[in-house]
Amino acid sequence: MATSRVKHKVAYFHDPEVGSFYYGAHHPFKPHRMQVTHQLILGYELHKKMSCYKPHKASESELKKFHTEEYIDFLLKICPENMDSMREEMSNHNVGKIGENDCPVFDGIFPYCQILAGGSIDGAYRLIDGSADIAINWSGGFHHSRADEASGFCYINDAVLAIIEMLKFYPRVLYIDIDVHHGDGVEEAFWATDRVMTVSFHKYDGIFFPQTGDIVDIGEGSGKYTSINVPLHDGMDDSSYEQVFKPIMRAIMGTYDPKCIVLQCGADSLAGDRLGPWNLSVKAHGDCVDFMKSFNVPMLVVGGGGYVIRNVSRCWAWETAVVTGTEVPNDLPWTDYWDYFAPSYQLHADLRSKGAPYIKNRNTAQYLDGIRKQVFENLRRLQGAPSVQMQEVPPPMYTDLDSEDEDKLTDDQKRVLQLERSVEHPAEYFSTPEFNAQPAPS
């Protein structure tokens, strides 16, 4: 299974509460998929291969490291009972009533956001303190949210929040997105800095949500050429995807030389998805995880889109096996959700609905070759890995905690300050041998 023989320490984050939130009866996004995924992971006994944690709930101050104070205060207050009195605020922040908006107001919306973000932040800290080589938060990967508004079923951008923490210790962070939708929120957050490279493989035609991610979108200022977009057409299959993913990622790893990776594994790129027009198998999707794992760079693996529960859970259970280097049988283990997987009851099954055809692959060899060549040319213009001093983390993401009164710092800020002071050299963010940071709350 694995391309790397290195034994990795894996941290896994899951809160059983996350599966109980509800976007509404007809909404395609079902947080319940997390509980189904977790049951498969337990059934395959993959939890025995990992250090398992219940993530802390991210605090208001943690969320405000990226999101605006006004937006977080809004999420804290909004609920189904007070929507009529907050119509203007709802419009300003792109949320609405259940059944009327992609990002509906539902009971428990703020605790839900806290859980999603907490898992990714905790995962980042396990990588930073060295207690894990790979951290998994399948509840994360909400890549569309902006600093001040919800978008595309996403209220909080946990990936951005995790990367902000990573930037305090790593000179360069690489964000990779294999969701069928463009990772627009993460790209936008780091559009003008060379400290983060964002790479998104997605469907693009100018109409498909979020209508962004053309190959000519490359970043600006110090971030020019560090936004890599791989726009693809309908019907991507396993072979075509491999032809772009592996050579492009191999070139990026050699050119950019990231010290930490965030891999967003949106499962709406699988065949048979309700919102995604591609044909990827669970195996091919997992091959992307396995390929990035082989570089032996600290990596946070998060979830994302995916709108057929049985297929999402198959995919992320398989990728948990890939991350842990565990061989698992194709026959699924019995769980409380056994009937979801009829009639095959197998991990690597035909993902399409009964009788549904595969979508015609409109990605010609000539088109894919052109995409690769353009990406390689952009990487050539990047001229090697940037120095950490080229561009600081753009405000308001970075807070100089040394300039603050320590007595006024939160417990989380004090933990961050302790970690920052253990850094040996500001240009490389390598920790001293005595580095013994406290892990994130679990």
Short mmCIF file of C-alpha atoms in Angstrom, two decimals:
data_model
loop_
_atom_site.label_atom_id
_atom_site.label_comp_id
_atom_site.label_asym_id
_atom_site.label_seq_id
_atom_site.Cartn_x
_atom_site.Cartn_y
_atom_site.Cartn_z
CA MET A 1 0.00 0.00 0.00
CA ALA A 2 2.45 2.65 1.18
CA THR A 3 5.14 4.17 -0.99
CA SER A 4 7.15 5.11 2.11
CA ARG A 5 8.57 2.58 4.54
CA VAL A 6 9.05 5.20 7.25
CA LYS A 7 6.91 4.51 10.31
CA HIS A 8 4.84 7.60 10.99
CA LYS A 9 3.39 8.73 14.30
CA VAL A 10 -0.26 9.53 13.62
CA ALA A 11 -2.62 11.67 15.71
CA TYR A 12 -6.36 11.36 15.07
CA PHE A 13 -8.98 13.89 16.17
CA HIS A 14 -12.69 13.16 16.48
CA ASP A 15 -15.53 14.55 18.56
CA PRO A 16 -18.66 12.35 18.50
CA GLU A 17 -20.78 15.49 18.90
CA VAL A 18 -19.90 16.68 15.41
CA GLY A 19 -22.14 14.09 13.75
CA SER A 20 -25.25 15.36 15.51
CA PHE A 21 -25.43 18.79 13.83
CA TYR A 22 -27.96 19.20 11.05
CA TYR A 23 -28.06 21.58 8.07
CA GLY A 24 -31.64 20.63 7.23
CA ALA A 25 -33.58 17.81 5.57
CA HIS A 26 -32.84 18.68 1.94
CA HIS A 27 -29.37 20.14 2.35
CA PRO A 28 -26.68 18.02 0.65
CA PHE A 29 -24.16 18.45 3.46
CA LYS A 30 -24.61 15.89 6.24
CA PRO A 31 -22.30 16.12 9.29
CA HIS A 32 -23.58 12.62 10.15
CA ARG A 33 -21.00 11.31 7.64
CA MET A 34 -18.37 11.87 10.36
CA GLN A 35 -19.96 9.33 12.66
CA VAL A 36 -20.23 6.78 9.84
CA THR A 37 -16.56 7.33 8.97
CA HIS A 38 -15.52 6.99 12.59
CA GLN A 39 -17.43 3.71 12.91
CA LEU A 40 -15.53 2.25 9.94
CA ILE A 41 -12.22 3.39 11.43
CA LEU A 42 -13.12 1.63 14.68
CA GLY A 43 -14.38 -1.42 12.83
CA TYR A 44 -11.07 -1.77 11.01
CA GLU A 45 -9.30 -1.22 14.36
CA LEU A 46 -7.31 1.62 12.88
CA HIS A 47 -7.64 3.55 16.13
CA LYS A 48 -5.10 1.12 17.59
CA LYS A 49 -2.55 2.44 15.08
CA MET A 50 -2.96 6.07 16.13
CA SER A 51 -2.99 8.37 19.13
CA CYS A 52 -6.65 9.36 19.36
CA TYR A 53 -7.89 12.63 20.82
CA LYS A 54 -11.08 14.55 21.34
CA PRO A 55 -10.22 18.04 20.07
CA HIS A 56 -10.68 21.13 22.18
CA LYS A 57 -13.33 23.60 21.10
CA ALA A 58 -11.57 26.56 19.55
CA SER A 59 -12.03 29.74 21.56
CA GLU A 60 -13.36 33.02 20.23
CA SER A 61 -9.83 34.45 20.34
CA GLU A 62 -8.47 31.52 18.33
CA LEU A 63 -11.15 31.94 15.66
CA LYS A 64 -10.46 35.67 15.46
CA LYS A 65 -6.87 35.03 14.39
CA PHE A 66 -8.33 34.86 10.87
CA HIS A 67 -12.02 35.69 11.06
CA THR A 68 -13.20 39.19 11.88
CA GLU A 69 -14.45 40.05 15.34
CA GLU A 70 -17.81 41.11 13.90
CA TYR A 71 -18.27 37.77 12.12
CA ILE A 72 -17.35 35.62 15.12
CA ASP A 73 -19.63 37.66 17.37
CA PHE A 74 -22.40 37.11 14.82
CA LEU A 75 -21.86 33.32 14.79
CA LEU A 76 -21.88 33.33 18.57
CA LYS A 77 -25.26 35.09 18.71
CA ILE A 78 -27.20 33.77 15.72
CA CYS A 79 -29.72 30.96 16.22
CA PRO A 80 -33.02 29.89 14.61
CA GLU A 81 -34.98 31.80 17.26
CA ASN A 82 -33.49 35.25 16.57
CA MET A 83 -33.10 35.16 12.77
CA ASP A 84 -35.93 37.64 12.12
CA SER A 85 -34.20 40.30 14.23
CA MET A 86 -30.80 39.69 12.58
CA ARG A 87 -31.73 39.69 8.90
CA GLU A 88 -29.25 42.42 7.97
CA GLU A 89 -26.37 40.68 9.73
CA MET A 90 -27.32 37.38 8.10
CA SER A 91 -27.21 39.01 4.67
CA ASN A 92 -23.86 40.66 5.43
CA HIS A 93 -22.32 37.32 6.42
CA ASN A 94 -23.96 35.17 3.71
CA VAL A 95 -26.10 32.93 5.90
CA GLY A 96 -29.84 32.34 5.74
CA LYS A 97 -32.75 30.14 6.68
CA ILE A 98 -32.70 26.38 6.27
CA GLY A 99 -33.85 25.53 2.78
CA GLU A 100 -33.08 29.02 1.45
CA ASN A 101 -29.31 29.37 1.70
CA ASP A 102 -26.21 27.20 1.17
CA CYS A 103 -25.10 28.21 4.67
CA PRO A 104 -28.21 27.91 6.85
CA VAL A 105 -28.63 28.90 10.47
CA PHE A 106 -29.11 25.79 12.62
CA ASP A 107 -29.05 24.93 16.30
CA GLY A 108 -25.53 24.84 17.71
CA ILE A 109 -23.82 26.58 14.81
CA PHE A 110 -21.09 28.14 16.99
CA PRO A 111 -20.12 24.97 18.93
CA TYR A 112 -20.05 23.19 15.57
CA CYS A 113 -17.54 25.71 14.26
CA GLN A 114 -15.49 25.40 17.44
CA ILE A 115 -15.17 21.63 17.02
CA LEU A 116 -14.17 21.80 13.36
CA ALA A 117 -11.54 24.43 13.98
CA GLY A 118 -10.29 22.91 17.23
CA GLY A 119 -9.42 19.63 15.53
CA SER A 120 -7.27 21.28 12.88
CA ILE A 121 -5.57 23.65 15.33
CA ASP A 122 -4.81 20.73 17.65
CA GLY A 123 -3.49 18.75 14.70
CA ALA A 124 -1.17 21.62 13.80
CA TYR A 125 0.24 21.67 17.31
CA ARG A 126 0.86 17.92 17.37
CA LEU A 127 3.00 18.42 14.28
CA ILE A 128 4.75 21.45 15.74
CA ASP A 129 5.66 19.78 19.03
CA GLY A 130 6.82 16.63 17.25
CA SER A 131 4.37 14.27 18.93
CA ALA A 132 2.94 13.37 15.51
CA ASP A 133 4.27 13.18 11.96
CA ILE A 134 0.77 13.15 10.48
CA ALA A 135 -2.42 14.48 12.08
CA ILE A 136 -5.93 13.66 10.85
CA ASN A 137 -9.06 15.78 11.31
CA TRP A 138 -11.73 14.44 8.98
CA SER A 139 -14.15 16.99 10.48
CA GLY A 140 -12.08 19.81 8.95
CA GLY A 141 -11.36 20.99 5.43
CA PHE A 142 -13.90 23.83 5.19
CA HIS A 143 -12.02 25.70 2.49
CA HIS A 144 -14.59 28.22 1.18
CA SER A 145 -15.16 30.41 4.25
CA ARG A 146 -13.81 33.96 4.15
CA ALA A 147 -12.63 36.09 7.05
CA ASP A 148 -16.02 37.79 7.34
CA GLU A 149 -18.54 35.48 5.72
CA ALA A 150 -19.71 31.93 5.19
CA SER A 151 -19.58 30.31 1.76
CA GLY A 152 -20.26 26.92 0.19
CA PHE A 153 -21.48 25.16 3.36
CA CYS A 154 -18.41 26.50 5.24
CA TYR A 155 -18.66 28.85 8.22
CA ILE A 156 -15.12 28.61 9.61
CA ASN A 157 -11.92 28.14 7.63
CA ASP A 158 -10.12 25.62 9.82
CA ALA A 159 -7.34 25.08 7.28
CA VAL A 160 -6.39 28.77 7.35
CA LEU A 161 -6.48 28.78 11.16
CA ALA A 162 -4.18 25.73 11.28
CA ILE A 163 -1.78 27.26 8.76
CA ILE A 164 -1.58 30.48 10.76
CA GLU A 165 -0.32 28.44 13.72
CA MET A 166 2.12 26.53 11.51
CA LEU A 167 3.60 29.76 10.14
CA LYS A 168 4.90 30.62 13.59
CA PHE A 169 7.26 27.63 13.43
CA TYR A 170 7.66 26.63 9.78
CA PRO A 171 9.16 28.94 7.13
CA ARG A 172 6.95 27.53 4.34
CA VAL A 173 3.65 25.67 4.39
CA LEU A 174 2.10 23.88 1.41
CA TYR A 175 -1.69 23.60 1.14
CA ILE A 176 -3.04 20.96 -1.30
CA ASP A 177 -6.71 20.61 -2.20
CA ILE A 178 -8.17 17.58 -4.00
CA ASP A 179 -11.81 18.55 -3.50
CA VAL A 180 -13.73 18.87 -6.79
CA HIS A 181 -14.38 22.53 -5.86
CA HIS A 182 -11.67 25.17 -5.91
CA GLY A 183 -10.06 25.91 -2.53
CA ASP A 184 -10.86 29.60 -2.91
CA GLY A 185 -11.00 30.67 0.73
CA VAL A 186 -7.56 29.31 1.56
CA GLU A 187 -6.03 30.68 -1.64
CA GLU A 188 -7.48 34.14 -0.97
CA ALA A 189 -6.16 34.17 2.60
CA PHE A 190 -2.57 33.65 1.44
CA TRP A 191 -2.81 35.29 -1.99
CA ALA A 192 -0.05 37.83 -1.35
CA THR A 193 2.49 35.89 0.73
CA ASP A 194 5.23 33.48 -0.31
CA ARG A 195 5.09 31.78 3.09
CA VAL A 196 2.21 29.59 1.89
CA MET A 197 1.77 27.87 -1.45
CA THR A 198 -1.78 26.80 -2.29
CA VAL A 199 -2.36 24.07 -4.88
CA SER A 200 -5.88 23.19 -5.97
CA PHE A 201 -6.99 20.44 -8.37
CA HIS A 202 -10.62 21.15 -9.23
CA LYS A 203 -13.30 21.41 -11.89
CA TYR A 204 -13.33 24.81 -13.53
CA ASP A 205 -15.43 26.24 -16.33
CA GLY A 206 -16.23 29.70 -14.98
CA ILE A 207 -19.70 28.51 -13.90
CA PHE A 208 -19.13 25.60 -11.50
CA PHE A 209 -18.98 26.76 -7.87
CA PRO A 210 -17.15 28.86 -6.76
CA GLN A 211 -16.44 30.10 -10.31
CA THR A 212 -12.75 30.66 -9.46
CA GLY A 213 -9.45 28.85 -9.91
CA ASP A 214 -8.31 29.45 -13.47
CA ILE A 215 -4.72 28.54 -14.30
CA VAL A 216 -3.85 32.22 -14.80
CA ASP A 217 -4.68 32.95 -11.14
CA ILE A 218 -1.19 32.78 -9.62
CA GLY A 219 -1.12 35.17 -6.64
CA GLU A 220 0.29 38.67 -6.47
CA GLY A 221 3.03 40.70 -4.84
CA SER A 222 5.32 38.50 -2.79
CA GLY A 223 2.86 35.68 -3.38
CA LYS A 224 3.13 35.70 -7.16
CA TYR A 225 3.46 32.14 -8.52
CA THR A 226 2.63 30.59 -5.11
CA SER A 227 -1.04 30.07 -6.00
CA ILE A 228 -1.16 27.02 -8.25
CA ASN A 229 -4.48 26.21 -9.90
CA VAL A 230 -5.09 23.04 -11.89
CA PRO A 231 -8.45 23.56 -13.64
CA LEU A 232 -9.97 20.35 -14.93
CA HIS A 233 -13.07 19.32 -16.88
CA ASP A 234 -15.89 16.85 -16.28
CA GLY A 235 -15.24 13.14 -16.08
CA MET A 236 -11.76 13.04 -14.52
CA ASP A 237 -10.82 9.38 -14.08
CA ASP A 238 -8.06 7.66 -12.14
CA SER A 239 -5.51 7.59 -14.95
CA SER A 240 -6.03 11.22 -15.98
CA TYR A 241 -5.81 12.42 -12.39
CA GLU A 242 -2.55 10.61 -11.78
CA GLN A 243 -1.10 12.19 -14.93
CA VAL A 244 -1.49 15.66 -13.44
CA PHE A 245 -1.30 15.13 -9.67
CA LYS A 246 1.96 13.24 -9.29
CA PRO A 247 4.20 15.15 -11.72
CA ILE A 248 2.89 18.51 -10.53
CA MET A 249 3.25 17.68 -6.85
CA ARG A 250 6.70 16.17 -7.40
CA ALA A 251 7.82 19.39 -9.08
CA ILE A 252 6.30 21.55 -6.34
CA MET A 253 7.97 19.60 -3.57
CA GLY A 254 11.33 20.01 -5.30
CA THR A 255 10.88 23.72 -6.05
CA TYR A 256 9.08 25.09 -3.01
CA ASP A 257 10.56 22.75 -0.37
CA PRO A 258 7.73 23.06 2.19
CA LYS A 259 8.40 22.25 5.82
CA CYS A 260 4.78 21.34 6.58
CA ILE A 261 1.77 20.27 4.48
CA VAL A 262 -1.99 20.62 4.83
CA LEU A 263 -3.81 18.15 2.57
CA GLN A 264 -7.54 18.76 2.05
CA CYS A 265 -9.18 15.51 0.96
CA GLY A 266 -12.63 16.56 -0.21
CA ALA A 267 -14.45 13.39 -1.28
CA ASP A 268 -16.79 15.07 -3.76
CA SER A 269 -14.16 14.29 -6.40
CA LEU A 270 -15.23 10.64 -6.18
CA ALA A 271 -17.44 8.98 -8.78
CA GLY A 272 -21.15 9.15 -8.05
CA ASP A 273 -21.05 12.28 -5.91
CA ARG A 274 -24.24 14.34 -5.80
CA LEU A 275 -22.39 17.59 -6.59
CA GLY A 276 -19.21 16.47 -8.31
CA PRO A 277 -19.01 15.38 -12.00
CA TRP A 278 -15.86 13.23 -11.74
CA ASN A 279 -15.13 9.49 -11.80
CA LEU A 280 -12.37 8.96 -9.22
CA SER A 281 -12.22 5.72 -7.24
CA VAL A 282 -11.49 5.48 -3.54
CA LYS A 283 -8.15 3.89 -4.45
CA ALA A 284 -7.06 6.77 -6.70
CA HIS A 285 -8.16 9.37 -4.15
CA GLY A 286 -6.13 7.57 -1.50
CA ASP A 287 -3.12 7.37 -3.82
CA CYS A 288 -2.84 11.16 -3.52
CA VAL A 289 -2.55 10.84 0.26
CA ASP A 290 -0.04 8.03 -0.07
CA PHE A 291 2.04 10.01 -2.55
CA MET A 292 2.27 13.06 -0.30
CA LYS A 293 2.97 10.88 2.72
CA SER A 294 6.02 9.48 0.90
CA PHE A 295 7.84 12.84 1.14
CA ASN A 296 8.03 12.45 4.93
CA VAL A 297 7.10 16.08 5.61
CA PRO A 298 4.86 16.82 8.65
CA MET A 299 1.31 16.75 7.33
CA LEU A 300 -2.17 17.68 8.52
CA VAL A 301 -4.86 15.71 6.68
CA VAL A 302 -8.38 17.16 6.72
CA GLY A 303 -11.72 16.34 5.14
CA GLY A 304 -13.83 18.62 2.96
CA GLY A 305 -16.70 18.10 0.56
CA GLY A 306 -18.48 14.85 -0.15
CA TYR A 307 -22.21 14.35 -0.52
CA VAL A 308 -22.81 10.59 -0.59
CA ILE A 309 -22.31 9.44 2.99
CA ARG A 310 -21.40 5.83 2.21
CA ASN A 311 -18.70 6.91 -0.26
CA VAL A 312 -17.24 9.65 1.91
CA SER A 313 -16.87 7.23 4.80
CA ARG A 314 -15.33 4.56 2.57
CA CYS A 315 -12.83 7.07 1.26
CA TRP A 316 -11.70 8.51 4.58
CA ALA A 317 -11.56 5.12 6.28
CA TRP A 318 -9.31 3.91 3.43
CA GLU A 319 -7.14 7.02 3.68
CA THR A 320 -6.80 6.49 7.43
CA ALA A 321 -5.49 3.02 6.60
CA VAL A 322 -3.10 4.58 4.05
CA VAL A 323 -1.79 7.09 6.57
CA THR A 324 -1.23 4.42 9.22
CA GLY A 325 0.29 1.98 6.71
CA THR A 326 -2.31 -0.65 7.52
CA GLU A 327 -3.56 -3.35 5.16
CA VAL A 328 -7.32 -3.69 5.51
CA PRO A 329 -9.69 -6.18 3.85
CA ASN A 330 -12.03 -5.09 1.12
CA ASP A 331 -14.98 -6.53 3.04
CA LEU A 332 -16.26 -3.81 5.33
CA PRO A 333 -16.46 -4.42 9.08
CA TRP A 334 -19.88 -4.57 10.66
CA THR A 335 -21.02 -1.25 12.13
CA ASP A 336 -24.27 0.33 13.21
CA TYR A 337 -24.52 1.68 9.66
CA TRP A 338 -24.04 -1.64 7.88
CA ASP A 339 -27.08 -1.16 5.65
CA TYR A 340 -25.62 2.05 4.19
CA PHE A 341 -23.17 -0.07 2.19
CA ALA A 342 -25.58 -2.47 0.50
CA PRO A 343 -25.44 -4.31 -1.79
CA SER A 344 -21.65 -4.79 -1.99
CA TYR A 345 -20.63 -4.14 1.64
CA GLN A 346 -17.14 -3.50 0.31
CA LEU A 347 -14.59 -0.74 0.72
CA HIS A 348 -13.60 -0.52 -2.95
CA ALA A 349 -17.02 -0.72 -4.54
CA ASP A 350 -18.71 0.80 -7.56
CA LEU A 351 -19.49 4.26 -6.16
CA ARG A 352 -22.21 5.16 -8.64
CA SER A 353 -25.90 4.89 -7.96
CA LYS A 354 -27.52 1.82 -9.48
CA GLY A 355 -27.68 2.14 -13.25
CA ALA A 356 -25.85 5.48 -13.38
CA PRO A 357 -23.23 5.76 -16.14
CA TYR A 358 -19.73 7.11 -15.76
CA ILE A 359 -19.43 10.74 -16.84
CA LYS A 360 -17.55 11.18 -20.11
CA ASN A 361 -13.94 12.24 -19.52
CA ARG A 362 -13.53 15.59 -21.28
CA ASN A 363 -9.89 15.99 -20.21
CA THR A 364 -7.91 15.16 -23.34
CA ALA A 365 -4.25 14.17 -23.23
CA GLN A 366 -3.43 17.40 -25.07
CA TYR A 367 -5.30 19.49 -22.49
CA LEU A 368 -3.63 17.79 -19.53
CA ASP A 369 -0.22 18.20 -21.14
CA GLY A 370 -0.87 21.92 -21.56
CA ILE A 371 -1.87 22.25 -17.90
CA ARG A 372 1.30 20.51 -16.74
CA LYS A 373 3.51 22.68 -18.94
CA GLN A 374 1.92 25.89 -17.67
CA VAL A 375 2.31 24.86 -14.02
CA PHE A 376 5.95 23.88 -14.61
CA GLU A 377 6.58 27.26 -16.26
CA ASN A 378 5.08 29.09 -13.27
CA LEU A 379 7.27 27.06 -10.92
CA ARG A 380 10.32 27.94 -13.02
CA ARG A 381 9.49 31.62 -12.58
CA LEU A 382 9.26 31.12 -8.84
CA GLN A 383 13.04 30.47 -8.96
CA GLY A 384 13.41 28.09 -6.09
CA ALA A 385 12.18 28.09 -2.53
CA PRO A 386 11.56 31.57 -1.11
CA SER A 387 13.28 32.80 2.02
CA VAL A 388 11.17 33.16 5.13
CA GLN A 389 12.22 36.82 5.35
CA MET A 390 10.71 37.68 1.96
CA GLN A 391 7.22 38.26 3.32
CA GLU A 392 5.78 38.28 6.80
CA VAL A 393 2.39 36.75 7.51
CA PRO A 394 -0.09 39.38 6.29
CA PRO A 395 -2.13 41.23 8.93
CA PRO A 396 -4.43 40.67 10.72
CA MET A 397 -3.27 37.06 10.89
CA TYR A 398 -0.11 37.61 12.95
CA THR A 399 0.04 38.93 16.50
CA ASP A 400 3.36 39.78 18.14
CA LEU A 401 2.72 38.19 21.51
CA ASP A 402 6.06 39.42 22.88
CA SER A 403 4.70 42.97 22.72
CA GLU A 404 1.63 42.06 24.77
CA ASP A 405 1.25 42.11 28.55
CA GLU A 406 1.67 38.44 29.48
CA ASP A 407 -0.82 38.76 32.33
CA LYS A 408 -3.50 39.62 29.76
CA LEU A 409 -2.78 36.71 27.44
CA THR A 410 -5.16 33.77 27.18
CA ASP A 411 -3.92 30.28 28.03
CA ASP A 412 -3.72 29.53 24.30
CA GLN A 413 -1.64 32.68 23.67
CA LYS A 414 0.69 31.80 26.53
CA ARG A 415 1.20 28.35 24.98
CA VAL A 416 1.96 29.96 21.63
CA LEU A 417 4.38 32.42 23.24
CA GLN A 418 6.21 29.58 24.99
CA LEU A 419 6.59 27.75 21.69
CA GLU A 420 7.73 30.87 19.85
CA ARG A 421 10.43 31.57 22.42
CA SER A 422 11.84 28.07 21.96
CA VAL A 423 12.68 28.81 18.33
CA GLU A 424 16.42 28.69 17.71
CA HIS A 425 16.72 30.84 14.58
CA PRO A 426 13.97 33.12 13.21
CA ALA A 427 14.89 32.45 9.59
CA GLU A 428 14.29 28.71 9.76
CA TYR A 429 11.96 28.21 12.75
CA PHE A 430 13.79 25.08 13.83
CA SER A 431 13.27 24.27 17.51
CA THR A 432 16.03 23.75 20.01
CA PRO A 433 16.90 20.23 21.24
CA GLU A 434 15.25 21.16 24.54
CA PHE A 435 11.97 21.95 22.77
CA ASN A 436 9.29 20.53 25.02
CA ALA A 437 6.09 22.38 24.21
CA GLN A 438 2.83 21.51 25.83
CA PRO A 439 0.50 19.76 23.39
CA ALA A 440 -2.78 21.31 22.41
CA PRO A 441 -5.70 20.53 24.72
CA SER A 442 -7.33 17.21 23.99
#
